[in-house]
Coordinates of C-alpha atoms and ligand atoms in Angstrom, one line a residue:
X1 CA -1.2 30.1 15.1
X2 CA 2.5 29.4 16.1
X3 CA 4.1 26.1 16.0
X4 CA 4.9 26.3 19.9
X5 CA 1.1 27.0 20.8
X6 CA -0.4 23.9 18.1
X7 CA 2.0 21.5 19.0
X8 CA 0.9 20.8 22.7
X9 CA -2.6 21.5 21.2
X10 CA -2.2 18.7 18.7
X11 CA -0.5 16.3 21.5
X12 CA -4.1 16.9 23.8
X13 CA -6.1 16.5 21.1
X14 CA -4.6 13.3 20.3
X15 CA -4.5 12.3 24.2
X16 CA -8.1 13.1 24.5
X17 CA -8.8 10.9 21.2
X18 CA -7.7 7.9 22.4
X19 CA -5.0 7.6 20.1
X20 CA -1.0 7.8 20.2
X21 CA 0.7 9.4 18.2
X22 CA 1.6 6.0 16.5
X23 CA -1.8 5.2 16.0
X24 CA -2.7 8.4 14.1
X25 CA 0.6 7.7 11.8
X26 CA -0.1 4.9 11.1
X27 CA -3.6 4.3 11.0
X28 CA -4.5 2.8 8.1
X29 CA -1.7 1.0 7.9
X30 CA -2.0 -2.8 6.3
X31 CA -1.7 -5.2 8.9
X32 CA -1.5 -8.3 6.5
X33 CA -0.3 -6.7 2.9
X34 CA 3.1 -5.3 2.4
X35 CA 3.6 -2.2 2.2
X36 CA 6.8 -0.2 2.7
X37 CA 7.6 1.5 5.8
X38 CA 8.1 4.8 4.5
X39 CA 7.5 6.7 0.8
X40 CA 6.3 5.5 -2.4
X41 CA 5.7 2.7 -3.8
X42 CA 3.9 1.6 -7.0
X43 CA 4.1 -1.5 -9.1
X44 CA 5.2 -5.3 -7.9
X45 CA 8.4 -6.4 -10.0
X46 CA 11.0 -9.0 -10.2
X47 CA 8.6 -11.5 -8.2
X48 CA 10.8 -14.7 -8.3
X49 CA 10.9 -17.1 -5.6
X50 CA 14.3 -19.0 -5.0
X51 CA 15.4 -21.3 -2.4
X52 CA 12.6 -21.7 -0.1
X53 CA 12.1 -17.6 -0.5
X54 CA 9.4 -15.1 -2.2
X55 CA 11.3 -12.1 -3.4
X56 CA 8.8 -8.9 -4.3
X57 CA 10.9 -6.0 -5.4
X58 CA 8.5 -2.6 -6.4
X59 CA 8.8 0.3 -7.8
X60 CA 9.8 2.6 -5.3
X61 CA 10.6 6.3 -4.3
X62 CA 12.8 6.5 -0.9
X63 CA 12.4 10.5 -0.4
X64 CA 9.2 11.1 -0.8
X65 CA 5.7 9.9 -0.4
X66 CA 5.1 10.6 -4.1
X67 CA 6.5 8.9 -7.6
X68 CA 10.0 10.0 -8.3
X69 CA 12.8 8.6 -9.8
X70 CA 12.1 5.0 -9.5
X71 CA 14.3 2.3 -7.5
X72 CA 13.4 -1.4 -6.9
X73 CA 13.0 -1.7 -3.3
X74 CA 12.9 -5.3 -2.0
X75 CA 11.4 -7.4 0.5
X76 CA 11.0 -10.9 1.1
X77 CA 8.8 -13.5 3.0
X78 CA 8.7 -17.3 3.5
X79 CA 4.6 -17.1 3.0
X80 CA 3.8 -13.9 0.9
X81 CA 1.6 -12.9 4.2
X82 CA 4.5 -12.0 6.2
X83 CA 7.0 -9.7 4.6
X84 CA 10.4 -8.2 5.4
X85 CA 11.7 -5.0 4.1
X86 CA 15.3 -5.4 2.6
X87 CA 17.4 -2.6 1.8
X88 CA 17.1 -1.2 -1.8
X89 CA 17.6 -3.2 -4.6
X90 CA 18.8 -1.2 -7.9
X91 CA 19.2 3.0 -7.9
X92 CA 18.9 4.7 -10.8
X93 CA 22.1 5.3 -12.6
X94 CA 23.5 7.6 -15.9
X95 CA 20.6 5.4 -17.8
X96 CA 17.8 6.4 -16.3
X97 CA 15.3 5.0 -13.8
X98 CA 15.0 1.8 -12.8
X99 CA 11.5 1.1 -14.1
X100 CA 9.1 -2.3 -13.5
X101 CA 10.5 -5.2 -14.7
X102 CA 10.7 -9.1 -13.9
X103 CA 13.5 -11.6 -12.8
X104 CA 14.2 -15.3 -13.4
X105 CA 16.1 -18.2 -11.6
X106 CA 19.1 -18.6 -14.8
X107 CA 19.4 -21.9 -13.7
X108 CA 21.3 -23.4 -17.3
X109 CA 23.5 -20.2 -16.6
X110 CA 22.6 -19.3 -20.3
X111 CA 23.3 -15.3 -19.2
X112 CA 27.0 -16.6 -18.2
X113 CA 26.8 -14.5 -14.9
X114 CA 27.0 -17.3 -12.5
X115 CA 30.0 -18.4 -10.7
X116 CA 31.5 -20.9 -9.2
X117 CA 28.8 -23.3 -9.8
X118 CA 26.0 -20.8 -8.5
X119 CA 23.5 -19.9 -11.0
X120 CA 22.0 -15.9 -11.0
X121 CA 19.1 -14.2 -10.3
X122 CA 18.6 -11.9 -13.4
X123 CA 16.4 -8.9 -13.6
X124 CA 14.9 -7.3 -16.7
X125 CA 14.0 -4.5 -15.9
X126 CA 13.4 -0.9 -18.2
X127 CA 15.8 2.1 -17.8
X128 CA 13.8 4.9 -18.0
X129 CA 16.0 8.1 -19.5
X130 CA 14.6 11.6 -18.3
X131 CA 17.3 13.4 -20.1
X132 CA 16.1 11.6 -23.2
X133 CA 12.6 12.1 -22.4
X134 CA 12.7 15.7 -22.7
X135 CA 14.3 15.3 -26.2
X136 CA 11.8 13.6 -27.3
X137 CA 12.8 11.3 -29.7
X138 CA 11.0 8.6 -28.1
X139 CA 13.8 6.5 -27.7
X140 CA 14.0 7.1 -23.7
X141 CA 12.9 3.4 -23.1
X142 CA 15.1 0.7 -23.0
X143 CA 16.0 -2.9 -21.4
X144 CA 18.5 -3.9 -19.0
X145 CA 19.8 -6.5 -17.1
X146 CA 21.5 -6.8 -13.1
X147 CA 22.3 -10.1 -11.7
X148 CA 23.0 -11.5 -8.1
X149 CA 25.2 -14.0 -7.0
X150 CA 23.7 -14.1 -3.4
X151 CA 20.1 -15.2 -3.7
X152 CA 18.9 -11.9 -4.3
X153 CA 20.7 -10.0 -1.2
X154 CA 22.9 -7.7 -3.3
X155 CA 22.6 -6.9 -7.8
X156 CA 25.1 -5.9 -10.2
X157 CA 23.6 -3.9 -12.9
X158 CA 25.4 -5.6 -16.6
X159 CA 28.0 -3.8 -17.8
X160 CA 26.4 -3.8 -21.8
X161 CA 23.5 -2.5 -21.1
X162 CA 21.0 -1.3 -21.9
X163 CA 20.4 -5.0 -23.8
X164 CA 17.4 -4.1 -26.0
X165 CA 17.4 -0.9 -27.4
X166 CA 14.3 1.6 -28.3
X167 CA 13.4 1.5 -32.0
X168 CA 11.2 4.5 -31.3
X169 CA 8.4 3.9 -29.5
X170 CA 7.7 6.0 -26.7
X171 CA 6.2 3.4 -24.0
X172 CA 8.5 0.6 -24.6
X173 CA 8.8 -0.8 -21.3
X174 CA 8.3 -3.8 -18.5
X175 CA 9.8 -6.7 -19.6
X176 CA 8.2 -10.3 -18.1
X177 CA 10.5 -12.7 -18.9
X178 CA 10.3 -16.3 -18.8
X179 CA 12.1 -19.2 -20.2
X180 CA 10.3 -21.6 -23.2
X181 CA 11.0 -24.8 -22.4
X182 CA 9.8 -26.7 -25.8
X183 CA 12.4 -24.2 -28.0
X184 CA 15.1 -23.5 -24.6
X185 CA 15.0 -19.9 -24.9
X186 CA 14.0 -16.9 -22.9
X187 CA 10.8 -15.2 -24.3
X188 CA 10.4 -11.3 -23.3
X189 CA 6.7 -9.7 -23.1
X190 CA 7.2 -6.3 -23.4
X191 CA 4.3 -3.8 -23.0
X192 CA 5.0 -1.4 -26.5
X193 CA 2.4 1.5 -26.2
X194 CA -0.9 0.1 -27.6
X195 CA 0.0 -3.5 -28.1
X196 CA 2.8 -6.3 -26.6
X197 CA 5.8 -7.5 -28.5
X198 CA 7.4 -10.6 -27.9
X199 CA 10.8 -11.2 -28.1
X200 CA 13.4 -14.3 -27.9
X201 CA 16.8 -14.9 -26.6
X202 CA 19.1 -18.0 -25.8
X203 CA 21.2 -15.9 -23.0
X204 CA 19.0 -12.4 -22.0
X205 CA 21.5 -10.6 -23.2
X206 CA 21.0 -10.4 -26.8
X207 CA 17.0 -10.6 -28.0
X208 CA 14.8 -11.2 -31.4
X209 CA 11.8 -9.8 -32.2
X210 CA 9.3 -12.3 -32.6
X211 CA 5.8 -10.6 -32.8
X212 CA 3.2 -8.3 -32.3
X213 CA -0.3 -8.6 -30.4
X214 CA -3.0 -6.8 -29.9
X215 CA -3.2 -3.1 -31.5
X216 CA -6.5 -5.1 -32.7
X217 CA -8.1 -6.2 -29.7
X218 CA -8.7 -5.4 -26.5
X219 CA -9.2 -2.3 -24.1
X220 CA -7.7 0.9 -25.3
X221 CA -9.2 3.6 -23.6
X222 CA -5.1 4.2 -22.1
X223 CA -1.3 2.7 -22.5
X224 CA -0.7 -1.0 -22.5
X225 CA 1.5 -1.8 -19.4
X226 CA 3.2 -4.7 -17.2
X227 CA 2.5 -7.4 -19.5
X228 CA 2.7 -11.6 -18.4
X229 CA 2.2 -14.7 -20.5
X230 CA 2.4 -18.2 -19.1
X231 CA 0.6 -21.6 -19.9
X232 CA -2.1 -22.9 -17.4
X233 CA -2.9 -26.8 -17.8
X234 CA -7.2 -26.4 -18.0
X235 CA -9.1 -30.4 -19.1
X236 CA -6.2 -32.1 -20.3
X237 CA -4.7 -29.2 -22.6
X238 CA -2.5 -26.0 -22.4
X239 CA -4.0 -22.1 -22.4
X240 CA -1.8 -19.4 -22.4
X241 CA -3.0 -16.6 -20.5
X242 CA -1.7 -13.4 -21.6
X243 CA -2.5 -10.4 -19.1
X244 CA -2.3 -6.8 -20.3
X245 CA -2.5 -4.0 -17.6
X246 CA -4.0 -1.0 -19.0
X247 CA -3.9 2.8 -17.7
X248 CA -6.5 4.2 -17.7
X249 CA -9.8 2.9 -19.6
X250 CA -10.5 -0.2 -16.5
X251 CA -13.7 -1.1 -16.0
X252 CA -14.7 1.1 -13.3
X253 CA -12.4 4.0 -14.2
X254 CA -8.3 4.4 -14.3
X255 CA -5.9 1.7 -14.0
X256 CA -6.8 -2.0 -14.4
X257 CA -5.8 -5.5 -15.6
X258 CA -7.4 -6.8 -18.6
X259 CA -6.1 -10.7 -20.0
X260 CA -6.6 -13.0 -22.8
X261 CA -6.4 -16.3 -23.5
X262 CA -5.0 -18.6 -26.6
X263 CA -2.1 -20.4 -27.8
X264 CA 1.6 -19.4 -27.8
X265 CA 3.9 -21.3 -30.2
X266 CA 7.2 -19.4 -29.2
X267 CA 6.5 -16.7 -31.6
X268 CA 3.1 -15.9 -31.9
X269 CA 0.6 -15.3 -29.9
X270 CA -3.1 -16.2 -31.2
X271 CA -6.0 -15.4 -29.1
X272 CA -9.2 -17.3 -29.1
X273 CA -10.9 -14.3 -29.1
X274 CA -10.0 -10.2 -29.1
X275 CA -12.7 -9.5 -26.3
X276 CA -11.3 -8.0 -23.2
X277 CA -12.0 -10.3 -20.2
X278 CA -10.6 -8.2 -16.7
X279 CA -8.6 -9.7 -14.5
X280 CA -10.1 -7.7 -11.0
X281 CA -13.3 -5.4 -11.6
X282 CA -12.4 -3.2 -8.2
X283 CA -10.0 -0.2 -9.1
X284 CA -6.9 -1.1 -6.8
X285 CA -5.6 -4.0 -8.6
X286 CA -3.4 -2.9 -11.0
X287 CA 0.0 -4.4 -12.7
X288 CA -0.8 -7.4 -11.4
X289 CA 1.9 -10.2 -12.8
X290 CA 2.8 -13.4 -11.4
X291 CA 6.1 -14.7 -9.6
X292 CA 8.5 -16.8 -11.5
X293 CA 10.1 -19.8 -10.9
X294 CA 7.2 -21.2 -8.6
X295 CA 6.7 -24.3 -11.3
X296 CA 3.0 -25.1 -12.4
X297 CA 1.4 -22.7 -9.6
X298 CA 0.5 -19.4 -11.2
X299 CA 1.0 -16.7 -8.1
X300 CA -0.2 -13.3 -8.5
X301 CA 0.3 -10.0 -6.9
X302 CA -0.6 -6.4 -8.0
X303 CA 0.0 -2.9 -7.2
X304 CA -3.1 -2.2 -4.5
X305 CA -3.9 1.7 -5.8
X306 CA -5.1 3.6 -8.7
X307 CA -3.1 5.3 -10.7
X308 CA -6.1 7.7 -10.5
X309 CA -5.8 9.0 -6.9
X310 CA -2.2 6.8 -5.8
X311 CA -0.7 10.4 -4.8
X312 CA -3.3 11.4 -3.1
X313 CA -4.4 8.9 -0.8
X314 CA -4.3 9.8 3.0
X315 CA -1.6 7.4 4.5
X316 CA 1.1 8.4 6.4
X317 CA 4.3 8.2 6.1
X318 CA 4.1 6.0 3.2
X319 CA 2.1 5.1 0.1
X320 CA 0.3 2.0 -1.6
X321 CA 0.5 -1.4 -0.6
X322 CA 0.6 -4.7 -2.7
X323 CA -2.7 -7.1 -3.1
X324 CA -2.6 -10.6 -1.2
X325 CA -1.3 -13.2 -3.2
X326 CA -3.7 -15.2 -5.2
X327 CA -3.5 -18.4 -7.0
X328 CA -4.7 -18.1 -11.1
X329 CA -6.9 -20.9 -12.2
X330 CA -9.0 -21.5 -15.7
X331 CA -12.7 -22.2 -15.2
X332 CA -14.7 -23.3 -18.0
X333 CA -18.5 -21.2 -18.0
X334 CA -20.8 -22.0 -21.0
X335 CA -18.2 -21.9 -24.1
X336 CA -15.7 -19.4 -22.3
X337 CA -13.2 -19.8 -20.6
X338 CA -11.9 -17.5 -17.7
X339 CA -9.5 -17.0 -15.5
X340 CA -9.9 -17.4 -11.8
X341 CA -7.9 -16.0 -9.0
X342 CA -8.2 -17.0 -5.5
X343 CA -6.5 -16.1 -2.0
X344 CA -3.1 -18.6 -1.7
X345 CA -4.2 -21.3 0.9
X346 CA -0.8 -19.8 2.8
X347 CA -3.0 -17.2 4.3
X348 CA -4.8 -19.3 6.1
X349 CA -1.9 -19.2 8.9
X350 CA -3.8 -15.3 9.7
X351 CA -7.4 -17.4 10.6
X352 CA -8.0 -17.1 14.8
X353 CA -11.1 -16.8 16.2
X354 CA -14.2 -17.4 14.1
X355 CA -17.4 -19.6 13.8
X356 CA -19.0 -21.5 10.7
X357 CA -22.6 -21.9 10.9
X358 CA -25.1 -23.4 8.2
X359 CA -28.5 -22.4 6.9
X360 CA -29.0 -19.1 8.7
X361 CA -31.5 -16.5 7.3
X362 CA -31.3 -13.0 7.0
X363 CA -34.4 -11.2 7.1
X364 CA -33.9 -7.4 7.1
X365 CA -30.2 -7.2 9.0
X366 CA -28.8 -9.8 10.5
X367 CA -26.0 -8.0 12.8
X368 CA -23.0 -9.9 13.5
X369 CA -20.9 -7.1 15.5
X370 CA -21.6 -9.0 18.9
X371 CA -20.8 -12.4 18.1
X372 CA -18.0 -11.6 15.9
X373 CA -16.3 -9.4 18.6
X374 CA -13.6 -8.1 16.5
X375 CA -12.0 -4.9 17.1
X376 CA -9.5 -4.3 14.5
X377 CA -11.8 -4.7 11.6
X378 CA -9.4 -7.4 10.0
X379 CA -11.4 -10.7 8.9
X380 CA -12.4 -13.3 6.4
X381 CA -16.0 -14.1 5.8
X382 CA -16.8 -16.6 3.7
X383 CA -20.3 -17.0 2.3
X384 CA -22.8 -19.9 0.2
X385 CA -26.3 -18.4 -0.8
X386 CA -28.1 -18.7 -4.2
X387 CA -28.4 -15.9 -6.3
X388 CA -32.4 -15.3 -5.4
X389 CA -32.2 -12.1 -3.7
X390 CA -30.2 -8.8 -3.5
X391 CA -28.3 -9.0 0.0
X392 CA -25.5 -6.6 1.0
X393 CA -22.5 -7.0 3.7
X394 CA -21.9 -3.8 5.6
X395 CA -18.6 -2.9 7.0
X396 CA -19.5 -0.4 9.8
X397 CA -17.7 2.2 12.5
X398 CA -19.1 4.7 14.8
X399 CA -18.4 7.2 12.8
X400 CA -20.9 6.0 10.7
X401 CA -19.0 5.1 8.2
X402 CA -20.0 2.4 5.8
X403 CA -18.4 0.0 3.1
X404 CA -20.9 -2.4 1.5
X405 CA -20.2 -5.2 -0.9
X406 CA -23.3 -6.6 -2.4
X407 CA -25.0 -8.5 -5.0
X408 CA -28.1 -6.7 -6.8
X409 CA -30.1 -9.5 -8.7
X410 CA -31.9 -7.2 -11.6
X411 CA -28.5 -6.8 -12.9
X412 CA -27.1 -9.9 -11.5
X413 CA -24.4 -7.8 -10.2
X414 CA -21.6 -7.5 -7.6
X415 CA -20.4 -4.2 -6.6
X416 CA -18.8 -2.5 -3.7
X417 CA -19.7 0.8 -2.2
X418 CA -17.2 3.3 -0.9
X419 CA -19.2 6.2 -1.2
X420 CA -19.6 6.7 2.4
X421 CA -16.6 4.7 3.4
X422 CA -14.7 7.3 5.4
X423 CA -12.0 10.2 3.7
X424 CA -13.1 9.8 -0.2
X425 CA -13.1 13.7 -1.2
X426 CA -9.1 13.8 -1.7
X427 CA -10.3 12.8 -5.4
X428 CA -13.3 13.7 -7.0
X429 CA -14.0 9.9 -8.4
X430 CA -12.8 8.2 -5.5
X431 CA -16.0 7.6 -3.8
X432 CA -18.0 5.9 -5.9
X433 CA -19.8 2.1 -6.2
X434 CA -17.9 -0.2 -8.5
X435 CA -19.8 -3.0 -10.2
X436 CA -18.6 -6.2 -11.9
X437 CA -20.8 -8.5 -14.2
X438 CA -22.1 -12.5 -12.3
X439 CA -20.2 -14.4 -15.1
X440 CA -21.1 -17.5 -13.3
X441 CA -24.1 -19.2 -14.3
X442 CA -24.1 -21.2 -11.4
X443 CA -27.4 -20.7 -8.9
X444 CA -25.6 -21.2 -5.9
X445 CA -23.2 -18.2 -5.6
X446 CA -19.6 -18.7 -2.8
X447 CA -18.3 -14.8 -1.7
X448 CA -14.9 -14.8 0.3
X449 CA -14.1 -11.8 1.6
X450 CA -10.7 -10.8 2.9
X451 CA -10.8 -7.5 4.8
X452 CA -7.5 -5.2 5.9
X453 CA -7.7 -2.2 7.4
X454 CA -7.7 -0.1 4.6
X455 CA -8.7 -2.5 1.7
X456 CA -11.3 -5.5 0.8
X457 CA -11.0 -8.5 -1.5
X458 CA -13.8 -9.8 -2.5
X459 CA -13.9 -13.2 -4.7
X460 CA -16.9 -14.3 -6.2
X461 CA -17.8 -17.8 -8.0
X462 CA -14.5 -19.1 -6.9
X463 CA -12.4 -16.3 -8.0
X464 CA -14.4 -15.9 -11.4
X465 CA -15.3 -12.1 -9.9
X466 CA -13.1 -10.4 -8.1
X467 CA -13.0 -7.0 -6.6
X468 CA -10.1 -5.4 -4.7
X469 CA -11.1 -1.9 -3.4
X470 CA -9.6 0.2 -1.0
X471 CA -11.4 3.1 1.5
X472 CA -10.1 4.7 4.6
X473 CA -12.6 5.0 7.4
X474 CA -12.7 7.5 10.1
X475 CA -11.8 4.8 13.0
X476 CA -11.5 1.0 12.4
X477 CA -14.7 -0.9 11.0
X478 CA -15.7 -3.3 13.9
X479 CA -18.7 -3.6 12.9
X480 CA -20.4 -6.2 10.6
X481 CA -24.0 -6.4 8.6
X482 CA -25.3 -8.6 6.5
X483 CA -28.4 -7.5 5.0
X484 CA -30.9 -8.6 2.4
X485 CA -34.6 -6.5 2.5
X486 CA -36.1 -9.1 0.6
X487 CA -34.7 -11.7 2.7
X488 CA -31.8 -14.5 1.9
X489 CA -30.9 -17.8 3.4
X490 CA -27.8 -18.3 3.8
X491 CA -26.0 -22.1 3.0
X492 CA -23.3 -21.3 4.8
X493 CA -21.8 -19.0 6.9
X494 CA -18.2 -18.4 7.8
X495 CA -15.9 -16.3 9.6
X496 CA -12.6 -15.6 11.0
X497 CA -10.4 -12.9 12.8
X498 CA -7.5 -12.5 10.7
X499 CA -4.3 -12.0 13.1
X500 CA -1.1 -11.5 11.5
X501 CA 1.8 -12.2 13.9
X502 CA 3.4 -10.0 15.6
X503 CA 6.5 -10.0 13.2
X504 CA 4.4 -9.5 9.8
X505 CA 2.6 -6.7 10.8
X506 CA 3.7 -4.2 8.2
X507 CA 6.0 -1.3 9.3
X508 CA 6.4 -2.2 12.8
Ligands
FRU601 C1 2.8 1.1 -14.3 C2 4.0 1.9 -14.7 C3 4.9 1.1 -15.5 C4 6.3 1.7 -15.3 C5 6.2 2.1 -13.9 C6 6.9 3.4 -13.5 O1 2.2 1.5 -13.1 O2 3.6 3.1 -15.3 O3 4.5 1.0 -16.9 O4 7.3 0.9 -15.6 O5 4.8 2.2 -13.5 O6 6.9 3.6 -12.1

């Protein structure tokens, strides 16, 4: 057919629909998470926040909707629910790309960049060398520094760079950096193929290696990436978490976050045990790492995509989106200790319309599409039950679409569903049910569920289990089932519109 005759064709079709133009662009567009406005984006990096601000820069492509030669683009927020796309951060230069990284608040000025009494913002990040690459000497990997003098507006890359160069290992990338108070210095994790290596400095520009973890323990079904380590206060006395994202060999398939937890003396990290615990058992949580410089509050985000089917998902004119923000906690269970992660209480500025009811049974299906009269699909529901009886809650369209996200008690369970979600078949593995393990032994059971329009959170047990998955239904999912064929009561019941404002709506 020729262009001139599908064109008015397409603009009919789309008339008849019910939709603009916009709409079909941008229809799965998050309304709450930031994503870029247009191309690729993959990993969160450089999360710092400074003067009253949340900076996210991420590992981004400008020219196409698939990875490329990697920038840092940038955006900030006052919240981390309402973001603002800045202009690009760092470009790839004669180095290579500009791979994930983190930056810190220099606030001694031990790097010497500041100025006139104004500390920098430093970023260590990884050059990535394609030239080198294709040598193969597997030195292609290296670390560098840039700095900014204007609260993160504008970055000078250093002039000696690259500051920590490859010994030979070909993954030898994403630096976290943070600074170690008891010994004042700078400790780098960096992700080294199939294990982390710490390093020290006194002024991030010239580091010591310290140690090795990990080629021992863990997950290794794929490459160690985007490492973090920081200290949580949990009864009285310090753990250091140290998270490991891994790609592939997750829990349900491609990339994941696994984490453990020990002590960290400024050179050594020991574990208190070489079992994997995962940090997010849905498959679109991955480099998850925290921000820096927010003092004892441990603030995550991650990348919200798989490296699995990231170049293949059906968004328009962009690609990926970050995770919420979510508080880490530590949570005692038995004699282990994990780590929680909950939504930041900042989102609470999205809740509008809702209801919270108690004791309320659900016999069969219990359908709450009238009363919760909400047509874009984007909600919180917050349940209290006791783990007696499967039950399931049912994300629904008229397209007959479904997501479910449910609890089955013979294998004390969670798992969500996205086998009939919507578009799954641009990947052969994307539509499939993901499970995570109850690790609470708790009988009363507390769901939260944060829904966007392309993407659920779920938390269980107060963050002990949580899921991020994302689907991409045929038209929004207005409706909402709970369900439980055996039957369930539930404690509590909960539930509110989420309603980003105007302004953070992504890409508008
Ligand atoms: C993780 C990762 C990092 C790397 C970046 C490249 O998703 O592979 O290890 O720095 O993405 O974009």
């Amino acid at each position: 057919m020729k262009k001139s005759i599908i064109i008015p064709l397409l603009f009919c079709a789309i008339l008849t629909s019910g939709l603009n133009a916009q709409d079909l662009r941008e229809k799965y567009r998050p309304e709450f998470h930031f994503s870029p406005k247009a191309n690729w984006m993959n990993d969160p990096n450089g999360m710092v926040y400074h003067n009253g601000i949340f900076h996210l820069f991420f590992q981004y492509y400008p020219n196409d909707k698939i990875w490329g030669p990697m920038h840092w683009g940038h955006a900030t927020s006052k919240d981390m629910v309402s973001w603002d796309e800045q202009p690009i951060a760092l470009y790839p230069d004669s180095l290579g790309y500009i791979f994930s990284g983190s930056a810190v608040a220099d606030v001694h000025n031990t790097s010497g960049f500041g100025k006139d009494g104004k500390f920098p913002l430093v970023a260590i990040f990884t050059h990535h060398n394609p030239v080198l690459e294709k040598l193969e000497t597997g030195k292609h990997e290296y670390q560098s520094l840039a700095y900014s003098l204007d609260d993160g507006k504008t970055w000078t890359k250093y002039s000696g760079n690259p500051v920590l160069q490859n010994p030979g290992i070909s993954d030898f990338r994403d630096p976290k950096v943070s600074w170690f108070e008891p010994q004042k210095k700078w400790i780098m994790t960096l992700a080294t193929k199939d294990r982390v290596t710490f390093y020290s400095s006194p002024d991030l520009k010239s580091w010591v290696r310290e140690s090795d973890f990990g080629v021992d323990a863990g997950a290794h079904g794929g490459v160690w990436e985007c490492p973090d380590l920081f200290p949580i206060q949990h009864n009285g006395k310090q753990v250091w978490v140290l998270i490991v994202n891994i790609n592939p060999g997750g829990p349900n398939q491609g990339s994941a976050g696994q984490y453990f937890l020990g002590d960290f003396d400024g050179k050594t990290f020991k574990p208190y045990s070489k079992e994997t615990k995962w940090l997010d058992f849905g498959t679109d949580n991955y480099a998850s790492v925290t921000f820096s410089n927010t003092g004892s509050r441990m603030l995550m985000m991650g990348w919200m995509s798989n490296w699995q089917y990231a170049n293949l998902v059906p968004t328009h004119p962009w690609r990926s989106a970050c995770t919420i923000a979510r508080e880490l906690g530590l949570k005692t269970v038995g004699k282990e200790i994990y780590l929680t992660s909950t939504p930041v209480k900042e989102l609470d500025v999205l809740r509008s319309t809702g209801f919270n009811e108690q004791n309320v049974k659900v016999q069969g299906q219990l359908d709450l599409t009238e009363k919760t009269k909400n047509s874009t699909g984007l909600f919180r529901l917050e349940l209290e039950t006791k783990n007696t009886a499967d039950f399931s809650i049912v994300l629904a369209n008229n397209e007959g679409n479904e997501l479910v996200v449910g609890y089955d008690k013979a294998t004390n369970q969670y798992y969500i569903d996205r086998s009939k979600s919507g578009k799954i078949d641009f990947e052969k593995g994307f539509g499939q049910k993901h499970t995570a393990p109850r690790l609470s032994k708790d009988p009363t059971m507390d769901l939260t569920l944060i829904a966007d329009a392309a993407s659920v959170e779920l938390f269980a047990d107060g963050g002990l289990t949580p899921m991020t998955d994302i689907f991409f239904p045929d038209s929004k999912m207005s409706k909402l089932y709970i369900k439980s064929i055996s039957g369930t009561t539930l404690k509590k019941l909960g539930y509110s519109v989420l309603q980003p404002e105007t302004k953070s709506a992504q890409g508008k």
